[in-house]
Amino acid sequence: MNTVARSSDADISAHDRVYRTLRTRIMHGEIPPGAALTLRGIGKEFDVSMTPAREAVRRLVAEGALFLSSSGRVSTPELSNDRIEELAALRALLEVELASRALPRAHIALIDRLNTINMTVAEMVSKRDAVGYIRTNLEFHRTLYLRAQAPAMLAMAETVWLQLGPTMRALYGRLRRTEPPNNHRLIISALKAGDEPGLRLAVRSDVTQGLRLLAG
Amino acid sequence: MNTVARSSDADISAHDRVYRTLRTRIMHGEIPPGAALTLRGIGKEFDVSMTPAREAVRRLVAEGALFLSSSGRVSTPELSNDRIEELAALRALLEVELASRALPRAHIALIDRLNTINMTVAEMVSKRDAVGYIRTNLEFHRTLYLRAQAPAMLAMAETVWLQLGPTMRALYGRLRRTEPPNNHRLIISALKAGDEPGLRLAVRSDVTQGLRLLAG
DNA sequence: TGCCCGCATATGTGATCACATGGGAACATG
DNA sequence: CATGTTCCCATGTGATCACATATGCGGGCA
């Protein structure tokens, strides 16, 4: 089977399909930290040869989504506390700016959509669905930041999410909280009121809260 | 020649050698915007097959250093003004934070090194050596930011430098200025004085100045 | 029983090949 | 001379193979 870019499968290249699927899995916390991946295993799962599997893995390594050992083996990263704190600081830096830029463009339709997404987030929390929570929580943030019209900045924020994916699964998995997200309501309120300082504070709190309780 | 990881060449893998070389070229502005690259051409230059060339290129595309057309051809990016402004804003955001974190650790030895580097920067400016200027200017910034002990943040800043590499070459090439970098002296002064607000302002000015004069 | 050594194999790396396709030059046409 | 068309080849994609080596397991030895 030497078929290249077959017109089924939406005309997408093989390595891109593999890349996108793995990226989503990692970002949403579907893979725990430290899990090993093999090129032949990936190839077998996606029914492709090692070549596209290698390209997808290389790309994910470049984005910090996967860790490459000195012998070339790949696995999801196991982040140190220092690294987690640094990534949290990066989230704060980037996302506060993104929210601030989105504020003047945040009309009522956006706020409605954020409210709807936030209800799904609360549902995931009550169901203790860690992966669902991470996915909808990121959807909440991305929906807001898309309004900032700053694609490079959003891409950087998503890269940070990607790096934190497996760790977030581990953290929220052991967290066991049931309260719906209070900071999200603060974000929506600040958007409604056009309150920029309040928005910056709410985003910063939302982004850094879950990562503070590590310390072990 | 099927030799894998031959012990000469510092035991570094072929794709890594290609990657590092291309990355440095791009970041230092040795390649103009819109220049096309081919896998076979890269392979021929580095005396490797297409495989490591592809991996290196993929990685650089993932970092935004190269642009991948819809048909798979790769070239250095030609950035829009909006994109340049956004990347400048990212530089400001990240590098102000890095400088601020480096400030409490900036002892006299560091300031001496920065002064030395800055003399080389001035020399490059007087020689109108665009590539040399970009290289030493980035060395100035990296030397300072290394003190921040924030590797993820520094990596992000370097990714932004990488994306701006070819564009910086084009901008400074048409700039033709001869004044030595004044903002660098302001940065050093603020470091000596332990003046954090002054440092933040100086870094922000230094980072955003050269990119303001585009507007066409 | 615990530890170390060796071997089999799983795994990554790089080369090479077959193939589809897009880009650009050469040519034709108005 | 300008513009559209055709065709060839340069180029990217993916599969497969050969090879070096790290990993991990099993057996032997203290």
CSV table of C-alpha atoms (C1' of nucleotides) in Angstrom, one decimal:
chain,number,residue,atom,x,y,z
A,1,MET,CA,0.0,0.0,0.0
A,2,ASN,CA,2.0,3.0,-1.2
A,3,THR,CA,-1.0,5.3,-1.6
A,4,VAL,CA,-0.1,8.9,-1.0
A,5,ALA,CA,-2.6,11.4,0.2
A,6,ARG,CA,-5.6,9.3,-0.7
A,7,SER,CA,-8.6,11.4,-1.5
A,8,SER,CA,-10.6,9.7,1.3
A,9,ASP,CA,-9.6,10.7,4.8
A,10,ALA,CA,-10.3,14.4,3.8
A,11,ASP,CA,-7.2,14.7,1.7
A,12,ILE,CA,-5.1,15.2,4.7
A,13,SER,CA,-1.5,14.0,4.9
A,14,ALA,CA,-0.8,11.0,7.1
A,15,HIS,CA,1.6,12.7,9.4
A,16,ASP,CA,-0.8,15.5,9.9
A,17,ARG,CA,-3.6,13.2,10.9
A,18,VAL,CA,-1.3,11.4,13.3
A,19,TYR,CA,0.1,14.7,14.6
A,20,ARG,CA,-3.4,16.2,15.2
A,21,THR,CA,-4.7,13.2,17.0
A,22,LEU,CA,-1.8,12.8,19.3
A,23,ARG,CA,-1.7,16.5,20.0
A,24,THR,CA,-5.3,16.5,21.0
A,25,ARG,CA,-4.9,13.5,23.2
A,26,ILE,CA,-1.9,15.1,25.0
A,27,MET,CA,-3.4,18.5,25.4
A,28,HIS,CA,-6.7,17.1,26.8
A,29,GLY,CA,-4.8,14.9,29.4
A,30,GLU,CA,-5.8,11.6,27.9
A,31,ILE,CA,-2.2,10.3,28.4
A,32,PRO,CA,-0.6,10.3,31.9
A,33,PRO,CA,2.9,11.7,32.5
A,34,GLY,CA,5.8,9.5,31.7
A,35,ALA,CA,3.9,7.2,29.3
A,36,ALA,CA,6.2,5.8,26.6
A,37,LEU,CA,5.4,5.9,22.9
A,38,THR,CA,7.1,4.0,20.1
A,39,LEU,CA,7.2,4.8,16.4
A,40,ARG,CA,6.2,1.4,15.3
A,41,GLY,CA,3.4,1.4,17.9
A,42,ILE,CA,2.1,4.7,16.6
A,43,GLY,CA,2.4,3.5,13.0
A,44,LYS,CA,0.5,0.3,13.8
A,45,GLU,CA,-2.3,2.2,15.5
A,46,PHE,CA,-2.8,4.7,12.7
A,47,ASP,CA,-2.0,2.2,10.0
A,48,VAL,CA,0.9,4.1,8.6
A,49,SER,CA,4.6,3.4,8.3
A,50,MET,CA,7.3,4.7,10.7
A,51,THR,CA,7.9,7.8,8.5
A,52,PRO,CA,4.8,9.8,9.2
A,53,ALA,CA,4.9,8.6,12.8
A,54,ARG,CA,8.4,10.0,13.1
A,55,GLU,CA,7.4,13.3,11.7
A,56,ALA,CA,4.4,13.7,14.0
A,57,VAL,CA,6.5,12.8,17.0
A,58,ARG,CA,9.3,15.1,16.0
A,59,ARG,CA,6.9,18.0,15.7
A,60,LEU,CA,5.4,17.2,19.1
A,61,VAL,CA,8.8,17.0,20.7
A,62,ALA,CA,9.6,20.4,19.2
A,63,GLU,CA,6.5,21.9,20.8
A,64,GLY,CA,7.4,20.4,24.2
A,65,ALA,CA,4.5,18.0,24.1
A,66,LEU,CA,6.7,15.0,24.2
A,67,PHE,CA,10.0,14.3,25.9
A,68,LEU,CA,12.9,12.8,24.0
A,69,SER,CA,15.3,10.7,26.0
A,70,SER,CA,19.0,10.7,25.2
A,71,SER,CA,18.6,7.4,23.4
A,72,GLY,CA,15.8,8.7,21.3
A,73,ARG,CA,12.8,7.1,23.1
A,74,VAL,CA,9.8,9.3,23.4
A,75,SER,CA,7.4,9.7,26.3
A,76,THR,CA,5.1,12.3,27.8
A,77,PRO,CA,7.0,14.6,30.0
A,78,GLU,CA,7.1,14.3,33.8
A,79,LEU,CA,7.4,17.9,34.8
A,80,SER,CA,9.3,19.2,37.9
A,81,ASN,CA,7.6,21.5,40.2
A,82,ASP,CA,9.8,24.4,39.0
A,83,ARG,CA,8.8,23.7,35.4
A,84,ILE,CA,5.1,23.6,36.4
A,85,GLU,CA,5.4,26.9,38.2
A,86,GLU,CA,7.2,28.4,35.2
A,87,LEU,CA,4.6,27.2,32.8
A,88,ALA,CA,1.9,28.5,35.0
A,89,ALA,CA,3.6,31.9,35.0
A,90,LEU,CA,3.7,31.8,31.3
A,91,ARG,CA,0.0,31.0,31.1
A,92,ALA,CA,-0.7,34.0,33.3
A,93,LEU,CA,1.5,36.3,31.3
A,94,LEU,CA,0.1,35.3,27.9
A,95,GLU,CA,-3.5,34.7,28.8
A,96,VAL,CA,-3.9,37.9,30.8
A,97,GLU,CA,-2.7,39.8,27.7
A,98,LEU,CA,-5.0,37.8,25.4
A,99,ALA,CA,-8.0,38.4,27.6
A,100,SER,CA,-7.2,42.1,27.8
A,101,ARG,CA,-7.0,42.3,24.0
A,102,ALA,CA,-10.3,40.4,23.7
A,103,LEU,CA,-12.2,42.7,26.1
A,104,PRO,CA,-13.0,45.6,23.7
A,105,ARG,CA,-14.3,43.0,21.2
A,106,ALA,CA,-16.4,41.0,23.7
A,107,HIS,CA,-20.0,41.4,22.7
A,108,ILE,CA,-23.0,39.8,24.1
A,109,ALA,CA,-23.0,36.8,21.7
A,110,LEU,CA,-19.5,35.9,23.0
A,111,ILE,CA,-20.5,36.2,26.6
A,112,ASP,CA,-23.5,33.9,25.9
A,113,ARG,CA,-21.3,31.3,24.3
A,114,LEU,CA,-18.9,31.5,27.3
A,115,ASN,CA,-21.8,31.0,29.7
A,116,THR,CA,-22.9,27.9,27.7
A,117,ILE,CA,-19.4,26.4,27.7
A,118,ASN,CA,-19.1,27.2,31.4
A,119,MET,CA,-22.2,25.1,32.1
A,120,THR,CA,-20.6,22.2,30.4
A,121,VAL,CA,-17.5,22.7,32.4
A,122,ALA,CA,-19.5,22.6,35.6
A,123,GLU,CA,-21.2,19.4,34.4
A,124,MET,CA,-17.8,17.8,33.8
A,125,VAL,CA,-16.7,18.8,37.3
A,126,SER,CA,-19.7,17.3,38.9
A,127,LYS,CA,-19.2,14.1,36.9
A,128,ARG,CA,-15.5,14.1,38.0
A,129,ASP,CA,-14.6,13.7,34.3
A,130,ALA,CA,-11.0,15.0,34.3
A,131,VAL,CA,-10.5,14.8,30.5
A,132,GLY,CA,-13.8,16.4,29.8
A,133,TYR,CA,-13.1,19.1,32.3
A,134,ILE,CA,-9.7,19.9,30.8
A,135,ARG,CA,-11.2,19.9,27.3
A,136,THR,CA,-14.1,22.2,28.0
A,137,ASN,CA,-12.0,24.4,30.3
A,138,LEU,CA,-9.6,25.0,27.4
A,139,GLU,CA,-12.5,25.5,25.0
A,140,PHE,CA,-13.7,28.3,27.4
A,141,HIS,CA,-10.3,30.0,27.3
A,142,ARG,CA,-9.8,29.6,23.6
A,143,THR,CA,-13.2,30.9,22.8
A,144,LEU,CA,-12.4,34.1,24.7
A,145,TYR,CA,-8.9,34.5,23.3
A,146,LEU,CA,-9.9,34.0,19.7
A,147,ARG,CA,-11.5,37.4,20.0
A,148,ALA,CA,-8.1,39.0,20.7
A,149,GLN,CA,-7.1,38.6,17.0
A,150,ALA,CA,-3.6,37.6,18.0
A,151,PRO,CA,-2.9,34.2,16.4
A,152,ALA,CA,0.8,34.0,17.3
A,153,MET,CA,0.0,34.8,21.0
A,154,LEU,CA,-2.8,32.2,21.0
A,155,ALA,CA,-0.5,29.6,19.5
A,156,MET,CA,2.0,30.2,22.2
A,157,ALA,CA,-0.7,29.8,24.9
A,158,GLU,CA,-1.8,26.6,23.3
A,159,THR,CA,1.8,25.3,23.3
A,160,VAL,CA,1.9,25.9,27.1
A,161,TRP,CA,-1.4,24.0,27.4
A,162,LEU,CA,0.1,21.2,25.4
A,163,GLN,CA,3.1,21.0,27.7
A,164,LEU,CA,0.9,20.9,30.7
A,165,GLY,CA,-1.6,18.4,29.4
A,166,PRO,CA,-0.4,15.2,31.0
A,167,THR,CA,0.4,17.0,34.2
A,168,MET,CA,-3.0,18.6,34.4
A,169,ARG,CA,-4.6,15.2,34.1
A,170,ALA,CA,-2.5,14.0,37.0
A,171,LEU,CA,-3.3,17.0,39.1
A,172,TYR,CA,-7.0,17.2,38.5
A,173,GLY,CA,-7.2,13.5,38.8
A,174,ARG,CA,-6.0,13.7,42.4
A,175,LEU,CA,-7.8,16.9,43.1
A,176,ARG,CA,-11.4,15.5,43.5
A,177,ARG,CA,-13.1,18.9,43.8
A,178,THR,CA,-16.7,19.4,43.1
A,179,GLU,CA,-17.2,23.1,43.1
A,180,PRO,CA,-18.0,24.7,39.7
A,181,PRO,CA,-15.4,27.1,38.5
A,182,ASN,CA,-15.8,30.3,40.3
A,183,ASN,CA,-13.1,32.2,38.5
A,184,HIS,CA,-14.9,31.6,35.2
A,185,ARG,CA,-17.9,33.5,36.6
A,186,LEU,CA,-15.6,36.3,37.6
A,187,ILE,CA,-14.2,36.4,34.1
A,188,ILE,CA,-17.6,36.6,32.6
A,189,SER,CA,-18.7,39.4,35.0
A,190,ALA,CA,-15.6,41.4,34.2
A,191,LEU,CA,-16.3,41.0,30.5
A,192,LYS,CA,-19.9,42.2,31.0
A,193,ALA,CA,-18.8,45.2,33.0
A,194,GLY,CA,-15.9,46.1,30.7
A,195,ASP,CA,-13.7,46.0,33.8
A,196,GLU,CA,-10.2,45.5,32.5
A,197,PRO,CA,-8.3,45.3,35.8
A,198,GLY,CA,-10.9,42.9,37.2
A,199,LEU,CA,-10.6,40.8,34.1
A,200,ARG,CA,-6.8,40.6,34.3
A,201,LEU,CA,-7.0,39.6,37.9
A,202,ALA,CA,-9.7,36.9,37.3
A,203,VAL,CA,-7.8,35.4,34.4
A,204,ARG,CA,-4.6,35.3,36.4
A,205,SER,CA,-6.3,33.6,39.3
A,206,ASP,CA,-8.1,31.1,37.2
A,207,VAL,CA,-4.9,30.2,35.4
A,208,THR,CA,-2.7,29.9,38.4
A,209,GLN,CA,-5.0,28.4,41.0
A,210,GLY,CA,-5.0,24.8,40.1
A,211,LEU,CA,-1.3,24.7,39.8
A,212,ARG,CA,-0.6,26.2,43.2
A,213,LEU,CA,-1.5,23.1,45.2
A,214,LEU,CA,1.3,21.0,44.0
A,215,ALA,CA,4.3,21.4,46.3
A,216,GLY,CA,4.9,17.7,46.5
B,1,MET,CA,27.2,5.1,3.4
B,2,ASN,CA,24.7,3.8,5.9
B,3,THR,CA,26.6,4.9,8.9
B,4,VAL,CA,24.4,5.8,11.9
B,5,ALA,CA,25.7,8.3,14.5
B,6,ARG,CA,29.3,8.0,13.6
B,7,SER,CA,31.5,8.7,16.5
B,8,SER,CA,33.2,11.5,14.7
B,9,ASP,CA,31.2,14.7,14.2
B,10,ALA,CA,30.8,14.9,18.0
B,11,ASP,CA,28.4,11.9,18.2
B,12,ILE,CA,25.5,14.1,17.2
B,13,SER,CA,22.7,12.8,15.0
B,14,ALA,CA,22.5,14.0,11.5
B,15,HIS,CA,19.1,15.7,11.7
B,16,ASP,CA,20.2,17.5,14.8
B,17,ARG,CA,23.2,18.9,13.1
B,18,VAL,CA,21.1,20.0,10.2
B,19,TYR,CA,18.5,21.5,12.5
B,20,ARG,CA,21.0,23.5,14.6
B,21,THR,CA,22.8,24.9,11.6
B,22,LEU,CA,19.6,26.0,9.8
B,23,ARG,CA,18.1,27.3,13.0
B,24,THR,CA,21.2,29.5,13.7
B,25,ARG,CA,21.2,30.8,10.1
B,26,ILE,CA,17.5,31.7,10.3
B,27,MET,CA,17.7,33.3,13.7
B,28,HIS,CA,20.7,35.4,12.8
B,29,GLY,CA,19.1,36.7,9.7
B,30,GLU,CA,21.5,35.0,7.2
B,31,ILE,CA,18.5,34.0,5.0
B,32,PRO,CA,16.2,36.7,3.6
B,33,PRO,CA,12.4,36.4,3.9
B,34,GLY,CA,10.7,34.2,1.2
B,35,ALA,CA,13.8,32.2,0.4
B,36,ALA,CA,12.9,28.7,-0.8
B,37,LEU,CA,14.5,25.5,0.6
B,38,THR,CA,14.3,22.0,-0.8
B,39,LEU,CA,14.8,18.7,1.0
B,40,ARG,CA,17.2,17.4,-1.6
B,41,GLY,CA,19.1,20.6,-1.6
B,42,ILE,CA,19.5,20.6,2.2
B,43,GLY,CA,20.5,16.9,2.0
B,44,LYS,CA,23.1,17.7,-0.6
B,45,GLU,CA,24.6,20.6,1.3
B,46,PHE,CA,24.9,18.6,4.6
B,47,ASP,CA,25.7,15.3,2.8
B,48,VAL,CA,22.8,13.5,4.3
B,49,SER,CA,19.7,11.9,2.8
B,50,MET,CA,16.3,13.4,2.6
B,51,THR,CA,15.2,11.8,5.9
B,52,PRO,CA,17.2,13.9,8.3
B,53,ALA,CA,16.6,17.0,6.2
B,54,ARG,CA,12.9,16.4,6.5
B,55,GLU,CA,13.1,16.0,10.2
B,56,ALA,CA,15.0,19.2,10.6
B,57,VAL,CA,12.7,21.1,8.4
B,58,ARG,CA,9.6,19.7,10.1
B,59,ARG,CA,11.0,20.9,13.4
B,60,LEU,CA,11.7,24.3,12.2
B,61,VAL,CA,8.2,24.6,10.7
B,62,ALA,CA,6.8,23.6,14.0
B,63,GLU,CA,8.7,26.4,15.6
B,64,GLY,CA,7.5,28.9,13.1
B,65,ALA,CA,11.0,29.4,11.7
B,66,LEU,CA,9.9,28.1,8.2
B,67,PHE,CA,6.7,28.5,6.3
B,68,LEU,CA,5.1,25.4,4.7
B,69,SER,CA,3.1,26.1,1.6
B,70,SER,CA,-0.1,24.1,0.9
B,71,SER,CA,1.8,22.0,-1.6
B,72,GLY,CA,4.5,21.2,1.0
B,73,ARG,CA,7.2,23.5,-0.3
B,74,VAL,CA,9.2,25.2,2.5
B,75,SER,CA,10.5,28.8,2.6
B,76,THR,CA,11.4,31.4,5.1
B,77,PRO,CA,8.3,33.3,6.2
B,78,GLU,CA,7.3,36.7,4.7
B,79,LEU,CA,5.6,38.3,7.7
B,80,SER,CA,2.7,40.7,7.5
B,81,ASN,CA,2.9,43.9,9.4
B,82,ASP,CA,0.2,42.6,11.8
B,83,ARG,CA,2.3,39.5,12.5
B,84,ILE,CA,5.4,41.6,13.1
B,85,GLU,CA,3.6,43.8,15.5
B,86,GLU,CA,2.2,40.8,17.3
B,87,LEU,CA,5.6,39.2,17.6
B,88,ALA,CA,7.1,42.4,18.9
B,89,ALA,CA,4.4,42.5,21.5
B,90,LEU,CA,5.3,39.0,22.5
B,91,ARG,CA,9.0,39.9,22.8
B,92,ALA,CA,8.0,42.8,25.0
B,93,LEU,CA,5.8,40.6,27.2
B,94,LEU,CA,8.3,37.8,27.6
B,95,GLU,CA,11.5,39.7,27.7
B,96,VAL,CA,10.3,42.3,30.2
B,97,GLU,CA,9.4,39.4,32.5
B,98,LEU,CA,12.7,37.7,31.9
B,99,ALA,CA,14.7,40.8,32.6
B,100,SER,CA,12.7,41.5,35.8
B,101,ARG,CA,13.4,38.0,37.0
B,102,ALA,CA,17.1,38.3,36.2
B,103,LEU,CA,17.4,41.6,38.0
B,104,PRO,CA,17.9,40.3,41.6
B,105,ARG,CA,20.6,37.9,40.3
B,106,ALA,CA,22.5,40.4,38.2
B,107,HIS,CA,25.8,40.8,39.9
B,108,ILE,CA,28.8,42.8,38.7
B,109,ALA,CA,30.3,40.0,36.6
B,110,LEU,CA,27.2,39.8,34.5
B,111,ILE,CA,27.1,43.5,34.0
B,112,ASP,CA,30.7,43.5,32.9
B,113,ARG,CA,29.9,40.8,30.4
B,114,LEU,CA,26.9,42.7,29.1
B,115,ASN,CA,29.2,45.8,28.6
B,116,THR,CA,31.7,43.7,26.7
B,117,ILE,CA,29.0,42.3,24.4
B,118,ASN,CA,27.5,45.7,24.0
B,119,MET,CA,30.9,47.0,22.7
B,120,THR,CA,30.8,44.3,20.0
B,121,VAL,CA,27.2,45.3,19.2
B,122,ALA,CA,28.3,48.9,18.6
B,123,GLU,CA,31.2,47.6,16.5
B,124,MET,CA,28.8,45.7,14.3
B,125,VAL,CA,26.5,48.7,13.9
B,126,SER,CA,29.5,50.9,12.8
B,127,LYS,CA,30.5,48.2,10.3
B,128,ARG,CA,26.9,48.0,9.1
B,129,ASP,CA,27.1,44.2,9.5
B,130,ALA,CA,23.4,43.3,9.8
B,131,VAL,CA,24.0,39.6,10.6
B,132,GLY,CA,26.7,40.4,13.1
B,133,TYR,CA,24.5,43.0,14.7
B,134,ILE,CA,21.6,40.6,15.1
B,135,ARG,CA,23.8,37.9,16.4
B,136,THR,CA,25.5,40.0,19.1
B,137,ASN,CA,22.3,41.8,20.0
B,138,LEU,CA,20.6,38.5,20.7
B,139,GLU,CA,23.7,37.3,22.6
B,140,PHE,CA,23.3,40.4,24.8
B,141,HIS,CA,19.7,39.6,25.5
B,142,ARG,CA,20.3,35.9,26.1
B,143,THR,CA,23.1,36.6,28.5
B,144,LEU,CA,20.8,38.7,30.6
B,145,TYR,CA,17.9,36.3,30.4
B,146,LEU,CA,19.9,33.3,31.3
B,147,ARG,CA,20.1,34.7,34.8
B,148,ALA,CA,16.3,34.6,35.1
B,149,GLN,CA,16.5,30.8,35.6
B,150,ALA,CA,13.4,30.4,33.5
B,151,PRO,CA,14.3,28.0,30.7
B,152,ALA,CA,10.8,27.5,29.3
B,153,MET,CA,10.3,31.3,29.2
B,154,LEU,CA,13.6,31.8,27.5
B,155,ALA,CA,12.8,29.1,25.0
B,156,MET,CA,9.6,30.9,24.1
B,157,ALA,CA,11.5,34.2,23.6
B,158,GLU,CA,14.0,32.4,21.4
B,159,THR,CA,11.2,31.0,19.3
B,160,VAL,CA,10.0,34.5,18.7
B,161,TRP,CA,13.5,35.6,17.7
B,162,LEU,CA,13.6,32.7,15.3
B,163,GLN,CA,10.3,33.7,13.7
B,164,LEU,CA,11.6,37.3,13.3
B,165,GLY,CA,15.0,36.3,12.0
B,166,PRO,CA,14.6,36.8,8.2
B,167,THR,CA,12.4,39.9,8.8
B,168,MET,CA,15.0,41.5,11.1
B,169,ARG,CA,17.6,41.0,8.4
B,170,ALA,CA,15.4,42.8,5.9
B,171,LEU,CA,14.5,45.6,8.4
B,172,TYR,CA,18.0,46.3,9.6
B,173,GLY,CA,19.3,45.9,6.1
B,174,ARG,CA,17.3,48.9,5.0
B,175,LEU,CA,17.7,50.8,8.2
B,176,ARG,CA,21.3,52.0,7.7
B,177,ARG,CA,21.6,53.5,11.2
B,178,THR,CA,24.9,54.2,12.8
B,179,GLU,CA,24.1,55.1,16.3
B,180,PRO,CA,25.2,52.6,18.9
B,181,PRO,CA,22.4,51.0,20.9
B,182,ASN,CA,21.2,53.5,23.4
B,183,ASN,CA,18.6,51.3,25.1
B,184,HIS,CA,21.3,48.7,25.9
B,185,ARG,CA,23.0,51.3,28.0
B,186,LEU,CA,19.8,52.1,29.7
B,187,ILE,CA,19.3,48.4,30.5
B,188,ILE,CA,22.8,48.2,32.0
B,189,SER,CA,22.2,51.3,34.1
B,190,ALA,CA,18.9,50.0,35.4
B,191,LEU,CA,20.6,46.8,36.3
B,192,LYS,CA,23.4,48.6,38.2
B,193,ALA,CA,20.9,50.7,40.0
B,194,GLY,CA,18.5,47.8,40.8
B,195,ASP,CA,15.8,49.9,39.2
B,196,GLU,CA,13.1,47.5,38.2
B,197,PRO,CA,10.6,49.9,36.6
B,198,GLY,CA,13.4,51.5,34.7
B,199,LEU,CA,14.7,48.1,33.6
B,200,ARG,CA,11.2,47.0,32.4
B,201,LEU,CA,10.8,50.2,30.4
B,202,ALA,CA,14.3,50.0,28.9
B,203,VAL,CA,13.8,46.4,27.8
B,204,ARG,CA,10.4,47.2,26.3
B,205,SER,CA,11.8,50.1,24.4
B,206,ASP,CA,14.7,48.2,23.1
B,207,VAL,CA,12.6,45.3,22.0
B,208,THR,CA,9.9,47.3,20.2
B,209,GLN,CA,11.9,50.2,18.8
B,210,GLY,CA,13.3,48.6,15.7
B,211,LEU,CA,10.0,47.1,14.7
B,212,ARG,CA,8.0,50.3,14.9
B,213,LEU,CA,9.4,51.9,11.8
B,214,LEU,CA,7.7,49.4,9.4
B,215,ALA,CA,4.2,50.7,8.6
B,216,GLY,CA,4.8,50.0,5.0
C,1,DT,C1',18.7,-14.6,48.2
C,2,DG,C1',20.6,-10.8,46.0
C,3,DC,C1',23.4,-9.0,42.4
C,4,DC,C1',25.8,-8.8,38.0
C,5,DC,C1',26.6,-10.1,33.4
C,6,DG,C1',25.3,-11.3,28.8
C,7,DC,C1',22.2,-12.0,25.1
C,8,DA,C1',17.9,-11.5,22.4
C,9,DT,C1',15.0,-8.2,20.8
C,10,DA,C1',12.5,-4.0,20.5
C,11,DT,C1',13.5,0.5,19.0
C,12,DG,C1',15.4,4.7,16.8
C,13,DT,C1',18.2,6.4,12.7
C,14,DG,C1',19.3,7.1,8.1
C,15,DA,C1',19.2,5.6,3.1
C,16,DT,C1',16.7,4.5,-0.8
C,17,DC,C1',12.9,3.8,-3.8
C,18,DA,C1',8.2,4.4,-6.0
C,19,DC,C1',4.8,7.6,-6.8
C,20,DA,C1',1.7,11.7,-7.3
C,21,DT,C1',1.7,16.4,-8.2
C,22,DG,C1',2.6,21.2,-8.6
C,23,DG,C1',5.6,24.8,-10.7
C,24,DG,C1',7.6,26.8,-14.3
C,25,DA,C1',9.4,27.0,-18.8
C,26,DA,C1',8.5,26.5,-23.6
C,27,DC,C1',5.4,26.9,-27.0
C,28,DA,C1',1.2,28.2,-29.3
C,29,DT,C1',-2.3,31.5,-30.2
C,30,DG,C1',-4.7,36.0,-30.3
D,1,DC,C1',3.8,41.5,-27.7
D,2,DA,C1',0.7,39.5,-24.3
D,3,DT,C1',-1.7,35.6,-22.6
D,4,DG,C1',-3.2,31.0,-22.2
D,5,DT,C1',-1.9,26.0,-22.6
D,6,DT,C1',0.8,21.9,-22.2
D,7,DC,C1',4.2,19.1,-20.7
D,8,DC,C1',8.3,17.7,-18.2
D,9,DC,C1',10.8,17.4,-14.2
D,10,DA,C1',11.8,19.0,-9.6
D,11,DT,C1',9.9,18.1,-5.3
D,12,DG,C1',7.3,16.3,-1.2
D,13,DT,C1',5.2,12.0,0.8
D,14,DG,C1',5.2,7.5,2.4
D,15,DA,C1',7.0,2.6,2.6
D,16,DT,C1',10.6,-0.4,3.3
D,17,DC,C1',15.1,-1.9,4.5
D,18,DA,C1',19.7,-2.3,6.9
D,19,DC,C1',22.0,-1.3,10.9
D,20,DA,C1',23.5,0.2,15.6
D,21,DT,C1',22.2,0.1,20.2
D,22,DA,C1',19.7,0.5,24.4
D,23,DT,C1',16.6,-2.1,27.2
D,24,DG,C1',15.2,-5.6,29.9
D,25,DC,C1',15.0,-10.3,31.1
D,26,DG,C1',17.0,-14.7,32.5
D,27,DG,C1',20.7,-17.3,34.2
D,28,DG,C1',24.8,-17.8,36.7
D,29,DC,C1',27.6,-16.7,40.6
D,30,DA,C1',28.7,-15.1,45.3
